[in-house]
Amino acid sequence: MGEVQTIGVVGSGQMGGGIAQIAATSGIGAIAFDVHQTSLDKCRKLHEKLMGRAVEKERMTRDEADAALGRITYTANFDDLAGADWIIEAAVEDMKLKGELFAQLAGMFDKREDVVLATNTSSISITEIATAADKGAAGAGSRVVGMHFFNPVPVMKLVEVIRGLQTSDDVVNRTVALAERMGKVPLRANDRAGFVSNRVLMPMINEAFYAWMEGVAEPEAIDGIMKLGCAHPMGPLRLADFIGLDTCVHIMDVLAEGLNNERYRACPKLKQLVMAGRLGDKSGHGVFEYGK
Ligand code: 3HC
């Protein structure tokens, strides 16, 4: 089993695009796949912009940036993923979609048992995804693992490595090694709702919405208190906008269901903003308003 040469990244949004970028800057080939050509075009432009900025800041030479960009191929053809020897899925957080995808990927790599099928899910059970892979090809579930990156991917050092019930030791160890090769710090967690990151982060964000709803302080003060008093780079409400308020509600729902505890219910204030279409940065308005 040789070193990973090419990572197939499923989904070219913010997370998938970031993963493809750091693969390429670490010397690994990346196949960025998305069903939407517009998303691929946007992703390519962002890669060019971010690499250009890295050259301006003298973090890499123009030749290095060009070589990294040359390592990424962008495709809307699912079959092109067969050229990869490692998959990282970063599609939308929808179990039905992920189930179908992992069954298909398991079929694609049925004869290549060294190909790991990783998912960047932030909340869906790795065990459930592995079970879907097993349906595509018996035994493929042992090659499914959680590889949870953080936004912005090129900046955040962590990869949370999550093992499902079926995940083999070898796959976990190889995932840790690949994350290190990509310049990240891998830390392991087991497959419980929210893993560690969102189990701890999301209730704090949710509590900030309660503090706002109950009039404890205005959003600017809540965020300022957490930034200046607790050294958080962003306040919890600004961070909620950055993550997406709909995503925050979704993760709270997963925690409430998975941990079977009402204390994880999403705050009504958070849900209300989502109902009003205020989703955060991506809609231009969440807790705070953002210029176009
Ligand atoms: N892509 C690439 N690089 C980016 C970037 C992006 N989207 N956004 C910022 N950067 C880079 C900048 O280029 C800059 O690089 P430089 O030092 O080389 O110039 C560096 O990050 C710092 O950026 P800025 O100076 O513009 O701004 P800040 O110093 O305010 O940092 C931040 C921005 C890194 C986003 C910082 O505010 C931060 O760390 N925020 C917290 C982010 C966080 O908590 N992320 C986790 C979210 S939870 C998650 O992802 C899990 C999911 O399951 C919900």
Short mmCIF file of C-alpha atoms and ligand atoms in Angstrom, two decimals:
data_model
loop_
_atom_site.label_atom_id
_atom_site.label_comp_id
_atom_site.label_asym_id
_atom_site.label_seq_id
_atom_site.Cartn_x
_atom_site.Cartn_y
_atom_site.Cartn_z
CA MET A 1 0.00 0.00 0.00
CA GLY A 2 1.80 3.13 -1.21
CA GLU A 3 1.50 6.77 -0.23
CA VAL A 4 -1.77 8.48 -1.18
CA GLN A 5 -1.31 10.13 -4.59
CA THR A 6 -4.74 11.58 -5.34
CA ILE A 7 -7.65 12.53 -3.09
CA GLY A 8 -11.11 12.59 -4.62
CA VAL A 9 -13.11 15.33 -2.93
CA VAL A 10 -16.88 15.06 -3.25
CA GLY A 11 -18.46 18.52 -3.08
CA SER A 12 -16.67 21.74 -4.03
CA GLY A 13 -18.31 24.12 -1.56
CA GLN A 14 -16.49 25.93 1.22
CA MET A 15 -15.31 22.74 2.96
CA GLY A 16 -14.64 20.56 -0.09
CA GLY A 17 -12.85 23.42 -1.85
CA GLY A 18 -10.64 23.98 1.20
CA ILE A 19 -9.82 20.28 1.45
CA ALA A 20 -8.84 20.09 -2.25
CA GLN A 21 -6.69 23.20 -1.78
CA ILE A 22 -4.69 21.88 1.18
CA ALA A 23 -4.27 18.50 -0.52
CA ALA A 24 -2.71 20.30 -3.50
CA THR A 25 -0.48 22.56 -1.39
CA SER A 26 0.72 19.44 0.48
CA GLY A 27 1.85 17.89 -2.80
CA ILE A 28 -1.12 15.55 -3.21
CA GLY A 29 -3.31 15.48 -6.31
CA ALA A 30 -6.97 16.43 -5.89
CA ILE A 31 -10.01 15.60 -7.99
CA ALA A 32 -12.66 18.16 -7.05
CA PHE A 33 -16.04 16.70 -7.98
CA ASP A 34 -19.38 18.49 -7.80
CA VAL A 35 -22.68 18.00 -9.57
CA HIS A 36 -22.94 21.78 -10.10
CA GLN A 37 -20.56 23.29 -12.68
CA THR A 38 -21.13 26.75 -11.17
CA SER A 39 -19.83 25.53 -7.84
CA LEU A 40 -16.73 24.08 -9.53
CA ASP A 41 -16.09 27.36 -11.35
CA LYS A 42 -16.43 29.32 -8.11
CA CYS A 43 -14.12 26.88 -6.37
CA ARG A 44 -11.43 27.18 -9.04
CA LYS A 45 -11.58 31.00 -8.91
CA LEU A 46 -11.25 30.95 -5.11
CA HIS A 47 -8.24 28.62 -5.33
CA GLU A 48 -6.57 30.97 -7.82
CA LYS A 49 -7.32 33.97 -5.61
CA LEU A 50 -6.08 32.37 -2.37
CA MET A 51 -2.92 31.00 -3.99
CA GLY A 52 -2.31 34.42 -5.58
CA ARG A 53 -2.58 35.99 -2.14
CA ALA A 54 -0.14 33.43 -0.71
CA VAL A 55 2.36 34.40 -3.44
CA GLU A 56 1.89 38.12 -2.68
CA LYS A 57 2.58 37.41 0.97
CA GLU A 58 5.67 35.43 -0.03
CA ARG A 59 4.36 32.25 1.63
CA MET A 60 4.94 30.38 -1.63
CA THR A 61 6.58 31.15 -4.95
CA ARG A 62 4.59 31.63 -8.15
CA ASP A 63 5.99 28.31 -9.40
CA GLU A 64 4.83 26.51 -6.24
CA ALA A 65 1.37 28.06 -6.55
CA ASP A 66 1.13 27.05 -10.22
CA ALA A 67 2.26 23.52 -9.37
CA ALA A 68 -0.37 23.28 -6.61
CA LEU A 69 -3.10 24.60 -8.92
CA GLY A 70 -1.96 22.11 -11.55
CA ARG A 71 -2.53 19.26 -9.08
CA ILE A 72 -6.27 20.00 -8.89
CA THR A 73 -8.72 18.79 -11.53
CA TYR A 74 -12.31 19.99 -11.45
CA THR A 75 -15.01 17.69 -12.74
CA ALA A 76 -18.76 17.23 -12.82
CA ASN A 77 -18.32 13.61 -13.93
CA PHE A 78 -18.72 11.22 -10.97
CA ASP A 79 -16.79 8.45 -12.77
CA ASP A 80 -13.63 10.61 -12.69
CA LEU A 81 -13.41 9.90 -8.96
CA ALA A 82 -12.18 6.42 -9.89
CA GLY A 83 -8.81 8.09 -10.52
CA ALA A 84 -8.43 8.75 -6.79
CA ASP A 85 -6.90 6.51 -4.15
CA TRP A 86 -8.59 8.21 -1.18
CA ILE A 87 -12.02 9.85 -0.98
CA ILE A 88 -13.13 12.70 1.27
CA GLU A 89 -16.83 13.43 0.99
CA ALA A 90 -17.89 16.99 1.78
CA ALA A 91 -21.38 17.11 0.27
CA VAL A 92 -24.51 18.44 1.96
CA GLU A 93 -25.50 17.07 5.36
CA ASP A 94 -28.26 14.76 4.23
CA MET A 95 -28.15 11.09 5.25
CA LYS A 96 -30.21 9.91 2.28
CA LEU A 97 -27.81 11.56 -0.15
CA LYS A 98 -24.72 10.36 1.74
CA GLY A 99 -26.15 6.84 1.93
CA GLU A 100 -26.58 6.65 -1.84
CA LEU A 101 -23.19 8.25 -2.43
CA PHE A 102 -21.28 5.87 -0.15
CA ALA A 103 -23.02 2.83 -1.64
CA GLN A 104 -21.93 4.06 -5.08
CA LEU A 105 -18.38 4.79 -3.92
CA ALA A 106 -18.16 1.36 -2.27
CA GLY A 107 -19.15 -0.19 -5.60
CA MET A 108 -16.63 1.96 -7.48
CA PHE A 109 -13.76 0.87 -5.21
CA ASP A 110 -14.97 -2.67 -4.51
CA LYS A 111 -11.80 -4.22 -5.95
CA ARG A 112 -9.45 -1.62 -4.45
CA GLU A 113 -9.55 -2.36 -0.76
CA ASP A 114 -6.83 0.13 0.14
CA VAL A 115 -9.04 3.10 -0.88
CA VAL A 116 -10.43 4.83 2.23
CA LEU A 117 -13.87 6.44 2.07
CA ALA A 118 -13.75 9.37 4.48
CA THR A 119 -16.55 11.79 5.27
CA ASN A 120 -16.27 15.37 6.46
CA THR A 121 -19.70 15.18 8.11
CA SER A 122 -20.03 17.37 11.20
CA SER A 123 -22.91 15.47 12.73
CA ILE A 124 -24.14 12.40 10.84
CA SER A 125 -23.23 9.02 12.36
CA ILE A 126 -20.13 7.44 10.79
CA THR A 127 -21.57 4.02 11.66
CA GLU A 128 -24.71 4.80 9.66
CA ILE A 129 -22.68 5.97 6.65
CA ALA A 130 -20.49 2.84 6.93
CA THR A 131 -23.62 0.68 6.94
CA ALA A 132 -24.71 2.35 3.69
CA ALA A 133 -21.25 1.63 2.20
CA ASP A 134 -21.63 -2.04 3.22
CA LYS A 135 -24.82 -2.14 1.16
CA GLY A 136 -22.83 -1.02 -1.92
CA ALA A 137 -20.11 -3.63 -1.36
CA ALA A 138 -19.87 -6.05 1.54
CA GLY A 139 -17.13 -5.07 4.00
CA ALA A 140 -16.64 -1.55 2.60
CA GLY A 141 -17.89 -0.10 5.92
CA SER A 142 -14.56 -0.94 7.53
CA ARG A 143 -12.98 1.66 5.20
CA VAL A 144 -15.38 4.46 6.20
CA VAL A 145 -14.03 7.02 8.65
CA GLY A 146 -14.85 10.56 9.79
CA MET A 147 -12.34 13.20 8.74
CA HIS A 148 -13.87 16.38 10.12
CA PHE A 149 -12.15 19.56 8.94
CA PHE A 150 -12.92 23.07 10.21
CA ASN A 151 -13.76 26.27 8.43
CA PRO A 152 -11.70 27.96 7.00
CA VAL A 153 -9.93 24.70 6.13
CA PRO A 154 -6.59 26.26 5.09
CA VAL A 155 -6.38 28.08 8.44
CA MET A 156 -7.79 25.75 11.10
CA LYS A 157 -5.27 23.20 12.35
CA LEU A 158 -7.62 20.47 13.52
CA VAL A 159 -8.92 17.33 11.86
CA GLU A 160 -11.26 15.41 14.12
CA VAL A 161 -10.83 11.72 13.22
CA ILE A 162 -13.94 9.69 14.04
CA ARG A 163 -14.19 5.93 13.96
CA GLY A 164 -17.49 4.22 13.34
CA LEU A 165 -18.31 0.82 14.76
CA GLN A 166 -17.07 -0.87 11.58
CA THR A 167 -13.94 1.28 10.96
CA SER A 168 -10.73 -0.76 11.06
CA ASP A 169 -7.70 0.23 13.17
CA ASP A 170 -5.60 0.38 10.02
CA VAL A 171 -7.98 2.91 8.42
CA VAL A 172 -7.93 5.11 11.55
CA ASN A 173 -4.11 5.03 11.63
CA ARG A 174 -3.83 5.85 7.93
CA THR A 175 -6.31 8.71 8.36
CA VAL A 176 -4.23 10.18 11.16
CA ALA A 177 -1.11 9.90 8.96
CA LEU A 178 -2.81 11.56 5.97
CA ALA A 179 -4.14 14.44 8.09
CA GLU A 180 -0.58 15.05 9.35
CA ARG A 181 0.72 14.97 5.79
CA MET A 182 -1.87 17.64 4.97
CA GLY A 183 -0.35 19.83 7.69
CA LYS A 184 -3.12 19.26 10.22
CA VAL A 185 -3.27 18.04 13.81
CA PRO A 186 -5.51 14.94 13.96
CA LEU A 187 -7.34 14.21 17.21
CA ARG A 188 -9.50 11.13 17.66
CA ALA A 189 -13.09 10.88 18.80
CA ASN A 190 -15.71 8.17 18.93
CA ASP A 191 -18.97 8.13 17.03
CA ARG A 192 -21.45 9.87 19.33
CA ALA A 193 -23.72 12.70 18.17
CA GLY A 194 -21.71 15.86 17.51
CA PHE A 195 -18.43 14.00 18.18
CA VAL A 196 -16.40 16.31 20.46
CA SER A 197 -16.25 19.57 18.50
CA ASN A 198 -19.93 20.18 17.95
CA ARG A 199 -20.98 18.58 21.24
CA VAL A 200 -19.07 21.31 23.03
CA LEU A 201 -19.25 24.21 20.56
CA MET A 202 -22.93 24.15 19.56
CA PRO A 203 -24.45 24.28 23.07
CA MET A 204 -22.26 27.35 23.72
CA ILE A 205 -23.53 29.01 20.54
CA ASN A 206 -27.11 28.01 21.43
CA GLU A 207 -26.68 29.50 24.91
CA ALA A 208 -25.53 32.79 23.35
CA PHE A 209 -28.88 32.92 21.49
CA TYR A 210 -30.72 32.33 24.79
CA ALA A 211 -28.70 35.13 26.42
CA TRP A 212 -29.72 37.44 23.56
CA MET A 213 -33.37 36.27 23.60
CA GLU A 214 -33.63 36.81 27.36
CA GLY A 215 -32.14 40.29 27.08
CA VAL A 216 -29.02 39.49 29.07
CA ALA A 217 -27.08 41.60 26.53
CA GLU A 218 -27.15 42.77 22.93
CA PRO A 219 -25.37 40.60 20.30
CA GLU A 220 -22.37 42.97 20.06
CA ALA A 221 -21.87 42.77 23.83
CA ILE A 222 -22.30 38.98 23.98
CA ASP A 223 -19.67 38.55 21.27
CA GLY A 224 -17.38 41.22 22.73
CA ILE A 225 -17.49 39.57 26.15
CA MET A 226 -16.50 36.18 24.73
CA LYS A 227 -13.80 37.67 22.49
CA LEU A 228 -12.19 39.96 25.02
CA GLY A 229 -12.84 37.92 28.15
CA CYS A 230 -12.34 34.39 26.85
CA ALA A 231 -9.98 35.00 23.90
CA HIS A 232 -12.32 33.53 21.29
CA PRO A 233 -11.31 34.73 17.79
CA MET A 234 -14.98 35.32 16.93
CA GLY A 235 -17.89 35.78 19.33
CA PRO A 236 -20.41 32.91 19.38
CA LEU A 237 -23.07 34.83 17.44
CA ARG A 238 -20.62 35.94 14.74
CA LEU A 239 -19.38 32.35 14.58
CA ALA A 240 -22.96 31.08 14.21
CA ASP A 241 -23.39 33.36 11.17
CA PHE A 242 -20.07 32.10 9.80
CA ILE A 243 -21.11 28.43 10.20
CA GLY A 244 -24.68 29.09 8.97
CA LEU A 245 -27.67 29.38 11.29
CA ASP A 246 -29.49 26.55 9.50
CA THR A 247 -26.46 24.31 10.07
CA CYS A 248 -26.46 25.28 13.76
CA VAL A 249 -30.14 24.28 14.09
CA HIS A 250 -29.46 21.04 12.24
CA ILE A 251 -26.56 20.14 14.55
CA MET A 252 -28.61 20.98 17.67
CA ASP A 253 -31.37 18.68 16.34
CA VAL A 254 -28.81 15.90 15.87
CA LEU A 255 -27.55 16.41 19.45
CA ALA A 256 -31.09 16.43 20.89
CA GLU A 257 -32.01 13.26 19.00
CA GLY A 258 -28.73 11.43 19.32
CA LEU A 259 -28.15 12.18 23.00
CA ASN A 260 -31.87 11.96 23.75
CA ASN A 261 -31.85 15.08 25.87
CA GLU A 262 -34.10 18.14 25.57
CA ARG A 263 -31.37 20.44 26.83
CA TYR A 264 -29.87 20.31 23.33
CA ARG A 265 -32.99 21.76 21.65
CA ALA A 266 -32.22 24.71 19.39
CA CYS A 267 -33.05 28.09 20.96
CA PRO A 268 -36.33 29.55 19.58
CA LYS A 269 -34.51 32.77 18.67
CA LEU A 270 -32.05 30.84 16.50
CA LYS A 271 -34.89 28.92 14.84
CA GLN A 272 -36.83 32.12 14.24
CA LEU A 273 -33.96 33.70 12.29
CA VAL A 274 -33.70 30.59 10.12
CA MET A 275 -37.45 30.74 9.48
CA ALA A 276 -37.01 34.34 8.32
CA GLY A 277 -34.32 33.24 5.85
CA ARG A 278 -31.57 34.89 7.90
CA LEU A 279 -28.95 32.16 7.56
CA GLY A 280 -25.78 34.14 8.28
CA ASP A 281 -22.90 35.04 5.94
CA LYS A 282 -24.28 32.95 3.08
CA SER A 283 -27.56 34.90 2.92
CA GLY A 284 -25.98 38.25 3.77
CA HIS A 285 -27.91 38.53 7.02
CA GLY A 286 -28.02 36.41 10.15
CA VAL A 287 -27.55 37.82 13.63
CA PHE A 288 -25.54 40.55 11.94
CA GLU A 289 -25.87 42.13 8.49
CA TYR A 290 -23.15 41.76 5.88
CA GLY A 291 -22.49 43.92 2.85
CA LYS A 292 -22.72 42.28 -0.54
N1 3HC B 1 -9.84 30.74 3.40
C1 3HC B 1 -8.50 30.80 3.49
N2 3HC B 1 -7.84 31.63 4.31
C2 3HC B 1 -8.59 32.44 5.07
C3 3HC B 1 -10.00 32.45 5.02
C4 3HC B 1 -10.62 31.56 4.13
N3 3HC B 1 -11.96 31.48 4.03
N4 3HC B 1 -10.46 33.38 5.91
C5 3HC B 1 -9.38 33.92 6.48
N5 3HC B 1 -8.25 33.35 5.98
C6 3HC B 1 -6.88 33.65 6.33
C7 3HC B 1 -6.53 35.05 5.91
O1 3HC B 1 -6.12 35.07 4.57
C8 3HC B 1 -5.43 35.39 6.88
O2 3HC B 1 -4.24 34.81 6.39
P1 3HC B 1 -2.85 35.58 6.54
O3 3HC B 1 -2.55 35.56 8.01
O4 3HC B 1 -1.97 34.74 5.74
O5 3HC B 1 -3.07 36.93 6.03
C9 3HC B 1 -5.80 34.64 8.15
O6 3HC B 1 -6.74 33.63 7.75
C10 3HC B 1 -6.46 35.54 9.16
O7 3HC B 1 -7.55 36.16 8.53
P2 3HC B 1 -7.99 37.69 8.76
O8 3HC B 1 -6.80 38.49 9.15
O9 3HC B 1 -8.78 38.12 7.58
O10 3HC B 1 -9.05 37.62 9.92
P3 3HC B 1 -8.94 37.08 11.37
O11 3HC B 1 -7.59 37.25 11.97
O12 3HC B 1 -10.11 37.68 12.01
O13 3HC B 1 -9.18 35.50 11.20
C11 3HC B 1 -10.55 33.62 11.13
C12 3HC B 1 -10.28 34.99 10.54
C13 3HC B 1 -9.37 32.70 10.84
C14 3HC B 1 -11.80 33.08 10.41
C15 3HC B 1 -10.74 33.75 12.68
O14 3HC B 1 -11.72 34.71 12.95
C16 3HC B 1 -11.14 32.47 13.35
O15 3HC B 1 -10.29 31.63 13.64
N6 3HC B 1 -12.44 32.32 13.64
C17 3HC B 1 -12.98 31.12 14.26
C18 3HC B 1 -13.23 30.09 13.21
C19 3HC B 1 -13.80 28.83 13.77
O16 3HC B 1 -14.09 28.69 14.94
N7 3HC B 1 -13.98 27.85 12.90
C20 3HC B 1 -14.59 26.60 13.25
C21 3HC B 1 -16.03 26.67 12.89
S1 3HC B 1 -16.86 25.19 13.38
C22 3HC B 1 -16.62 24.16 12.09
O17 3HC B 1 -16.06 24.46 11.07
C23 3HC B 1 -17.16 22.77 12.29
C24 3HC B 1 -18.49 22.56 11.66
O18 3HC B 1 -18.82 21.22 11.89
C25 3HC B 1 -19.61 23.41 12.16
#
